[in-house]
Amino acid sequence: MLTSHLSLPRSVNGRLAPAGSAPRGRSFGSRARAHCDPVAPPRPAPVVLGLGSLMETFAVEVRRAESRALDVPLAAPFTIATSRLERVGNVAVRVELRNGCAGWGEAPVLPSVTAEDQGTAMEKAREACEALRRSPAMGLGRALGQIAAILPGHDFASVRAGVEMALIDAVANSIGTPLWKLFGGASNTLTTDITIPIVLPAEAADLALKYRKQGFQTLKLKVGKDLKADIEVLQAIRAVHPTCSFILDANEGYKSSEAILVLDKLHEMGVTPILFEQPVHRDDWEGLGHVSRIAIGKYGISVAADESCRSMDDVKTIVKGNLANVINIKLAKLGVVGALDIIEFAREHGLDLMIGGMVETRLAMGFAGHLAAGFGCFKFIDLDTPLLLAEDPVFGGYKASGANYRFSNARGHGGFLHWDNIV
């Protein structure tokens, strides 16, 4: 079970009461963040509850819920082994509770990875929002269960995550606590890697040099389309950033023999990646296990399952066959509640954890960052995609200084959109 703890005010009837110092709530048309209505009962003595208890005891009653398309251009095209992206086409979600407190979420859409496209995500988000608006007051856990019933499995995991984020953020706003504390309070800072997509060697070197000057020590390199070109890019990056740590991410692009050949070539160059992410196709369980055994046994390199881990059943398959050393947790492929379950299971079975994302704004990435900082158990942090966008539509939220993220004591994840500007 979840063991995160926080101090929450409890009302006399057993429901959790909103914090008494909340600022005035705003309507959906407002340009400012909706926090909470100004009038609230006096704060009783706090009691300590875990996140599981919060799901059972906090009464959720949704007053408004809405989703809108969230379109943001990338600073440069983002190419991986399976797709090329020039702009973000995600879905923003806003949920406002009866107490006036609101939360924000984001459903990231990456058709080569998520099952939804933007149109499907919009349609399903509207369906979930409508169901929340029509529902009577219920416990947070039951409300999240209702969302899961409307948006089941991997087919709707991304939009489910967006709605879950918004609802949990609204609850965190209600109790006046930041999400990193809600998720355990281990830390309020993270250090992320940054990704170099599939580009020519000269461009990769330019990016590596820029990121070196910005203080990034871990570079995540997208590979998997052309074995020879991948090696040339690695050599170019190594020349300008010789002290950096590497994560290789093949996004299913290699056959197992090719993945092992890459490791052999890197060894000849004197380069040892700290992680090799999803080297083979997500359904190639035998190949994944083979690469993992060679990588860890011969070179001491961990292998992460990303696309191969889309459900608890996938994680159980990985554990049973000892097929990978690391699980990449992405809220958009698991949902928030599903991710929490898998984090617990993976830790119980000795797997290391990575936190990642799709191509997201600071709404979804902020939520994931709060989760990772609060838990404090993630060995690899890959929360960089807002840094790759041409513009930042999110106000408030975490502060980024190069590779370092700091999460404040603002309630929830602290990020919001000017809703009128989201067409």
Coordinates of C-alpha atoms in Angstrom, one line a residue:
M1 CA 0.0 0.0 0.0
L2 CA 1.0 3.6 -0.4
T3 CA 2.8 5.0 2.6
S4 CA 3.0 8.7 1.8
H5 CA 2.1 10.9 4.8
L6 CA 0.8 14.4 5.2
S7 CA -1.1 16.5 7.7
L8 CA -4.7 17.0 6.7
P9 CA -7.5 18.9 8.5
R10 CA -10.5 16.7 9.3
S11 CA -14.0 18.1 9.7
V12 CA -16.4 16.9 12.4
N13 CA -18.4 14.7 10.0
G14 CA -15.3 12.8 9.0
R15 CA -14.8 14.5 5.6
L16 CA -11.6 16.4 5.0
A17 CA -12.2 20.1 5.1
P18 CA -10.5 22.6 2.7
A19 CA -7.8 24.8 4.1
G20 CA -9.1 27.9 5.6
S21 CA -6.7 30.3 4.0
A22 CA -7.6 29.5 0.4
P23 CA -7.7 32.4 -2.1
R24 CA -10.8 33.3 -4.2
G25 CA -11.9 30.8 -6.8
R26 CA -12.2 31.9 -10.5
S27 CA -14.5 30.9 -13.3
F28 CA -13.4 28.9 -16.3
G29 CA -13.2 32.1 -18.3
S30 CA -10.8 33.7 -15.8
R31 CA -7.2 34.4 -16.8
A32 CA -6.0 33.6 -13.3
R33 CA -5.6 30.3 -11.5
A34 CA -8.6 28.9 -9.8
H35 CA -7.5 28.0 -6.3
C36 CA -10.3 27.9 -3.7
D37 CA -13.2 30.0 -2.5
P38 CA -12.4 32.5 0.3
V39 CA -14.9 31.3 2.9
A40 CA -14.1 28.0 4.6
P41 CA -14.7 26.5 8.1
P42 CA -12.0 27.1 10.7
R43 CA -9.1 24.7 10.6
P44 CA -9.5 21.9 13.2
A45 CA -6.5 20.1 14.7
P46 CA -4.6 18.2 12.0
V47 CA -4.5 14.4 11.8
V48 CA -1.9 12.4 9.8
L49 CA -3.2 10.4 6.9
G50 CA -1.5 8.5 4.2
L51 CA -2.4 8.9 0.5
G52 CA -4.5 5.7 0.7
S53 CA -6.5 7.1 3.6
L54 CA -7.0 10.3 1.6
M55 CA -8.5 8.3 -1.2
E56 CA -11.0 6.8 1.2
T57 CA -11.9 9.8 3.3
F58 CA -11.8 12.9 1.1
A59 CA -15.2 13.7 -0.4
V60 CA -15.0 14.8 -4.0
E61 CA -17.8 16.8 -5.6
V62 CA -17.0 18.2 -9.0
R63 CA -18.6 21.6 -9.9
R64 CA -16.9 22.0 -13.3
A65 CA -14.7 19.9 -15.5
E66 CA -13.6 20.7 -19.0
S67 CA -10.9 19.8 -21.6
R68 CA -9.3 21.7 -24.4
A69 CA -6.7 21.1 -27.1
L70 CA -3.2 22.1 -26.0
D71 CA -1.1 22.8 -29.1
V72 CA 2.5 24.0 -28.7
P73 CA 5.2 24.1 -31.4
L74 CA 8.6 22.4 -30.8
A75 CA 11.7 24.5 -31.0
A76 CA 13.0 21.9 -33.6
P77 CA 11.6 18.7 -35.0
F78 CA 11.9 15.8 -32.6
T79 CA 12.8 12.5 -34.3
I80 CA 13.0 9.1 -32.7
A81 CA 13.2 5.6 -34.2
T82 CA 9.5 5.3 -34.7
S83 CA 8.2 8.8 -35.4
R84 CA 8.9 12.5 -36.0
L85 CA 7.1 15.3 -34.2
E86 CA 7.1 19.1 -35.0
R87 CA 4.5 20.2 -32.5
V88 CA 2.7 19.0 -29.4
G89 CA -0.9 18.2 -29.8
N90 CA -2.0 17.3 -26.3
V91 CA -5.2 17.8 -24.3
A92 CA -5.4 20.1 -21.2
V93 CA -7.9 19.2 -18.4
R94 CA -9.3 21.4 -15.7
V95 CA -11.4 20.2 -12.8
E96 CA -13.0 22.5 -10.2
L97 CA -14.5 21.1 -7.0
R98 CA -17.6 22.3 -5.2
N99 CA -15.3 24.0 -2.6
G100 CA -13.9 26.2 -5.4
C101 CA -10.5 24.5 -5.6
A102 CA -9.3 23.6 -9.1
G103 CA -6.7 21.3 -10.5
W104 CA -5.0 21.0 -13.9
G105 CA -3.9 17.9 -15.9
E106 CA -2.6 17.1 -19.3
A107 CA -3.1 14.1 -21.6
P108 CA 0.1 13.8 -23.7
V109 CA -0.5 12.4 -27.2
L110 CA 2.3 10.6 -29.1
P111 CA 0.5 8.3 -31.6
S112 CA 3.5 6.0 -32.0
V113 CA 3.4 5.3 -28.2
T114 CA 0.0 6.3 -26.8
A115 CA -3.0 4.5 -28.2
E116 CA -4.9 7.8 -28.5
D117 CA -4.6 10.6 -31.1
Q118 CA -5.6 14.1 -30.1
G119 CA -9.2 13.7 -31.5
T120 CA -9.8 10.5 -29.5
A121 CA -8.3 12.0 -26.4
M122 CA -10.5 15.1 -26.7
E123 CA -13.6 13.0 -27.1
K124 CA -12.8 10.7 -24.2
A125 CA -11.7 13.6 -21.9
R126 CA -15.1 15.3 -22.5
E127 CA -16.9 12.0 -21.7
A128 CA -14.9 11.7 -18.4
C129 CA -15.4 15.3 -17.5
E130 CA -19.2 15.1 -18.1
A131 CA -19.4 12.0 -15.9
L132 CA -17.6 13.8 -13.1
R133 CA -19.9 16.8 -13.3
R134 CA -23.0 14.6 -13.1
S135 CA -21.8 12.5 -10.2
P136 CA -22.8 13.1 -6.6
A137 CA -20.2 13.6 -3.9
M138 CA -18.0 10.5 -3.4
G139 CA -14.7 9.5 -2.0
L140 CA -11.6 10.3 -4.0
G141 CA -10.8 6.7 -4.5
R142 CA -14.2 6.0 -5.9
A143 CA -14.0 9.0 -8.2
L144 CA -10.7 7.7 -9.6
G145 CA -12.3 4.3 -10.0
Q146 CA -15.1 5.9 -12.0
I147 CA -12.5 7.6 -14.3
A148 CA -10.7 4.2 -14.8
A149 CA -14.0 2.6 -15.7
I150 CA -14.7 5.2 -18.4
L151 CA -11.1 5.2 -19.6
P152 CA -9.9 1.6 -19.2
G153 CA -6.5 0.0 -20.0
H154 CA -3.7 1.2 -22.2
D155 CA -6.1 2.3 -24.9
F156 CA -7.1 5.4 -22.9
A157 CA -4.2 5.6 -20.4
S158 CA -3.0 9.0 -21.5
V159 CA -6.3 10.8 -21.2
R160 CA -7.0 8.9 -18.0
A161 CA -3.7 10.2 -16.6
G162 CA -4.7 13.8 -17.6
V163 CA -8.1 13.6 -15.8
E164 CA -6.5 11.9 -12.8
M165 CA -3.9 14.6 -12.6
A166 CA -6.5 17.3 -12.6
L167 CA -8.6 15.7 -9.9
I168 CA -5.7 14.9 -7.6
D169 CA -4.3 18.4 -8.1
A170 CA -7.7 19.8 -7.1
V171 CA -7.7 17.7 -4.0
A172 CA -4.1 18.8 -3.1
N173 CA -5.2 22.4 -3.6
S174 CA -8.2 21.7 -1.2
I175 CA -5.9 20.5 1.6
G176 CA -3.3 23.2 0.9
T177 CA -0.3 20.9 0.3
P178 CA 2.1 20.5 -2.6
L179 CA 2.0 17.3 -4.5
W180 CA 5.6 16.4 -3.7
K181 CA 4.6 16.2 0.0
L182 CA 1.4 14.3 -0.9
F183 CA 3.6 11.7 -2.6
G184 CA 5.9 11.2 0.4
G185 CA 7.9 14.4 0.8
A186 CA 11.3 12.8 0.2
S187 CA 12.6 15.8 -1.7
N188 CA 11.5 19.0 -3.5
T189 CA 14.3 18.9 -6.1
L190 CA 15.3 16.8 -9.1
T191 CA 18.1 16.7 -11.7
T192 CA 17.0 15.6 -15.1
D193 CA 18.8 14.4 -18.2
I194 CA 18.1 16.1 -21.6
T195 CA 17.4 14.4 -24.9
I196 CA 19.2 14.6 -28.2
P197 CA 16.9 13.3 -31.0
I198 CA 18.0 11.5 -34.1
V199 CA 19.9 14.2 -36.0
L200 CA 23.1 14.4 -38.0
P201 CA 26.4 14.2 -36.1
A202 CA 27.2 17.9 -36.5
E203 CA 23.9 19.0 -35.1
A204 CA 24.2 16.4 -32.2
A205 CA 27.6 17.9 -31.3
D206 CA 26.1 21.4 -31.3
L207 CA 23.3 20.4 -29.0
A208 CA 25.7 18.5 -26.7
L209 CA 27.9 21.5 -26.4
K210 CA 25.0 23.8 -25.7
Y211 CA 23.7 21.4 -23.0
R212 CA 27.1 21.1 -21.5
K213 CA 27.3 24.9 -21.1
Q214 CA 23.8 24.7 -19.5
G215 CA 25.0 22.2 -16.9
F216 CA 23.5 19.0 -18.2
Q217 CA 25.7 16.0 -17.2
T218 CA 23.4 13.2 -18.5
L219 CA 22.5 13.1 -22.2
K220 CA 19.8 10.8 -23.5
L221 CA 20.5 9.9 -27.1
K222 CA 17.8 8.7 -29.4
V223 CA 19.1 5.8 -31.5
G224 CA 17.7 2.8 -33.4
K225 CA 17.2 4.0 -37.0
D226 CA 20.7 3.5 -38.5
L227 CA 23.4 1.6 -36.6
K228 CA 26.3 3.2 -38.4
A229 CA 24.8 6.7 -38.0
D230 CA 24.2 6.1 -34.3
I231 CA 27.8 5.3 -33.7
E232 CA 28.9 8.4 -35.6
V233 CA 26.6 10.6 -33.5
L234 CA 28.0 9.1 -30.3
Q235 CA 31.5 9.9 -31.4
A236 CA 30.6 13.5 -32.3
I237 CA 28.9 14.0 -28.9
R238 CA 31.8 12.4 -27.0
A239 CA 34.2 14.8 -28.7
V240 CA 32.5 18.0 -27.3
H241 CA 31.2 16.6 -24.0
P242 CA 33.7 14.0 -23.0
T243 CA 32.6 13.8 -19.3
C244 CA 28.9 13.3 -19.9
S245 CA 26.9 10.3 -19.0
F246 CA 24.9 8.6 -21.7
I247 CA 21.5 7.0 -21.8
L248 CA 20.7 5.2 -25.1
D249 CA 17.1 5.0 -26.1
A250 CA 16.3 2.9 -29.1
N251 CA 12.5 3.2 -28.9
E252 CA 12.2 -0.4 -30.2
G253 CA 14.4 0.3 -33.2
Y254 CA 17.0 -2.5 -33.0
K255 CA 17.0 -6.2 -33.4
S256 CA 18.7 -7.8 -30.4
S257 CA 21.8 -8.6 -32.4
E258 CA 22.1 -4.9 -33.4
A259 CA 21.6 -3.7 -29.8
I260 CA 24.5 -5.9 -28.7
L261 CA 26.7 -4.8 -31.5
V262 CA 26.1 -1.1 -30.4
L263 CA 27.3 -2.1 -26.9
D264 CA 30.4 -3.8 -28.4
K265 CA 31.2 -0.8 -30.5
L266 CA 30.8 1.6 -27.5
H267 CA 33.0 -0.6 -25.4
E268 CA 35.7 -0.3 -28.1
M269 CA 35.4 3.5 -27.9
G270 CA 35.7 3.4 -24.1
V271 CA 32.1 4.5 -23.6
T272 CA 29.8 2.8 -21.1
P273 CA 26.2 4.0 -21.1
I274 CA 24.5 4.2 -17.7
L275 CA 21.3 2.8 -19.2
F276 CA 20.0 1.2 -22.5
E277 CA 16.4 1.9 -22.9
Q278 CA 14.0 -0.2 -24.9
P279 CA 16.5 -1.7 -27.3
V280 CA 14.1 -4.0 -29.1
H281 CA 10.4 -4.2 -30.1
R282 CA 8.0 -4.1 -27.2
D283 CA 6.7 -7.6 -28.0
D284 CA 10.2 -9.2 -28.4
W285 CA 10.4 -10.5 -24.9
E286 CA 13.1 -13.0 -25.8
G287 CA 15.2 -10.3 -27.4
L288 CA 14.8 -7.9 -24.4
G289 CA 15.9 -10.6 -22.0
H290 CA 18.9 -11.5 -24.2
V291 CA 20.1 -7.9 -24.5
S292 CA 19.6 -7.4 -20.8
R293 CA 21.7 -10.5 -19.9
I294 CA 24.6 -9.4 -22.2
A295 CA 24.4 -5.8 -21.2
I296 CA 24.5 -6.3 -17.4
G297 CA 26.6 -9.5 -17.5
K298 CA 29.3 -8.3 -19.9
Y299 CA 29.3 -4.6 -19.6
G300 CA 27.5 -3.8 -16.3
I301 CA 24.9 -1.7 -18.2
S302 CA 21.2 -1.7 -17.0
V303 CA 18.4 -2.2 -19.5
A304 CA 15.1 -0.3 -19.1
A305 CA 11.7 -1.5 -20.3
D306 CA 9.6 1.4 -21.6
E307 CA 7.3 0.5 -24.5
S308 CA 7.4 -3.1 -23.2
C309 CA 5.9 -1.9 -19.9
R310 CA 2.3 -0.7 -20.5
S311 CA 0.5 -2.6 -17.7
M312 CA 0.9 -4.5 -14.5
D313 CA 0.8 -7.7 -16.5
D314 CA 3.8 -6.5 -18.5
V315 CA 5.8 -5.8 -15.3
K316 CA 5.0 -9.2 -13.9
T317 CA 6.2 -10.8 -17.2
I318 CA 9.5 -8.8 -16.9
V319 CA 10.0 -9.8 -13.3
K320 CA 9.2 -13.5 -13.9
G321 CA 11.6 -13.7 -16.8
N322 CA 14.2 -11.3 -15.4
L323 CA 13.9 -9.4 -18.7
A324 CA 15.0 -5.9 -17.6
N325 CA 16.7 -4.2 -14.7
V326 CA 14.7 -0.9 -14.9
I327 CA 11.1 0.1 -15.4
N328 CA 10.3 3.4 -17.1
I329 CA 7.3 4.9 -15.4
K330 CA 5.3 7.2 -17.7
L331 CA 2.0 8.5 -16.5
A332 CA 0.7 8.7 -20.1
K333 CA 1.1 5.0 -20.7
L334 CA -0.1 3.8 -17.2
G335 CA -2.3 6.5 -15.7
V336 CA -1.5 7.9 -12.3
V337 CA -3.1 5.2 -10.2
G338 CA -1.7 2.5 -12.5
A339 CA 1.8 4.0 -12.1
L340 CA 1.5 4.1 -8.3
D341 CA 0.6 0.4 -8.3
I342 CA 3.6 -0.5 -10.6
I343 CA 6.0 1.6 -8.6
E344 CA 5.1 -0.4 -5.5
F345 CA 5.3 -3.7 -7.3
A346 CA 8.6 -2.9 -9.0
R347 CA 10.2 -1.8 -5.7
E348 CA 9.0 -4.9 -3.9
H349 CA 10.8 -7.0 -6.6
G350 CA 14.1 -5.2 -6.7
L351 CA 13.7 -3.3 -10.0
D352 CA 15.2 0.2 -10.4
L353 CA 12.9 2.9 -11.5
M354 CA 13.0 5.6 -14.2
I355 CA 10.6 8.5 -14.5
G356 CA 9.9 9.7 -18.0
G357 CA 7.2 11.3 -20.1
M358 CA 6.0 11.9 -23.7
V359 CA 6.4 15.3 -25.3
E360 CA 4.6 17.3 -22.6
T361 CA 4.3 20.8 -21.2
R362 CA 5.1 21.7 -17.6
L363 CA 1.6 20.6 -16.6
A364 CA 2.1 16.9 -17.0
M365 CA 5.8 17.1 -16.4
G366 CA 5.3 19.1 -13.3
F367 CA 2.9 16.4 -11.9
A368 CA 5.4 13.6 -12.8
G369 CA 8.2 15.6 -11.2
H370 CA 6.3 16.1 -8.0
L371 CA 5.6 12.4 -7.9
A372 CA 9.3 11.4 -8.5
A373 CA 10.6 14.0 -6.0
G374 CA 8.1 13.0 -3.3
F375 CA 8.8 9.3 -3.6
G376 CA 12.5 9.8 -3.8
C377 CA 13.1 6.3 -5.3
F378 CA 13.8 7.0 -9.0
K379 CA 17.3 6.3 -10.1
F380 CA 16.9 7.8 -13.6
I381 CA 15.1 11.2 -14.2
D382 CA 14.0 12.0 -17.8
L383 CA 11.7 14.9 -17.5
D384 CA 13.1 17.3 -20.1
T385 CA 10.6 17.7 -22.9
P386 CA 9.2 21.2 -21.8
L387 CA 12.8 22.4 -22.4
L388 CA 12.4 21.3 -26.1
L389 CA 9.2 23.4 -26.7
A390 CA 9.3 26.7 -28.6
E391 CA 7.1 28.3 -25.9
D392 CA 5.9 27.6 -22.4
P393 CA 2.1 28.0 -22.0
V394 CA 2.2 27.1 -18.3
F395 CA 2.2 29.7 -15.6
G396 CA 3.5 29.0 -12.1
G397 CA 4.7 25.5 -11.3
Y398 CA 8.2 24.3 -10.7
K399 CA 11.3 26.3 -11.4
A400 CA 14.0 25.0 -13.8
S401 CA 17.6 26.1 -13.7
G402 CA 19.5 24.1 -16.3
A403 CA 19.1 20.4 -15.3
N404 CA 17.8 21.2 -11.9
Y405 CA 14.1 21.5 -11.0
R406 CA 12.8 22.9 -7.7
F407 CA 9.2 22.3 -6.5
S408 CA 7.9 25.0 -4.2
N409 CA 5.5 24.7 -1.3
A410 CA 2.6 26.0 -3.4
R411 CA -0.4 23.8 -3.2
G412 CA -0.9 21.1 -5.8
H413 CA 1.7 21.1 -8.6
G414 CA 1.3 24.9 -8.8
G415 CA 1.0 25.1 -12.6
F416 CA -1.9 26.5 -14.5
L417 CA -3.0 27.8 -17.9
H418 CA -4.7 31.0 -19.0
W419 CA -7.7 29.1 -20.0
D420 CA -9.1 31.8 -22.3
N421 CA -5.9 31.5 -24.4
I422 CA -6.4 27.8 -25.0
V423 CA -8.6 27.6 -28.0

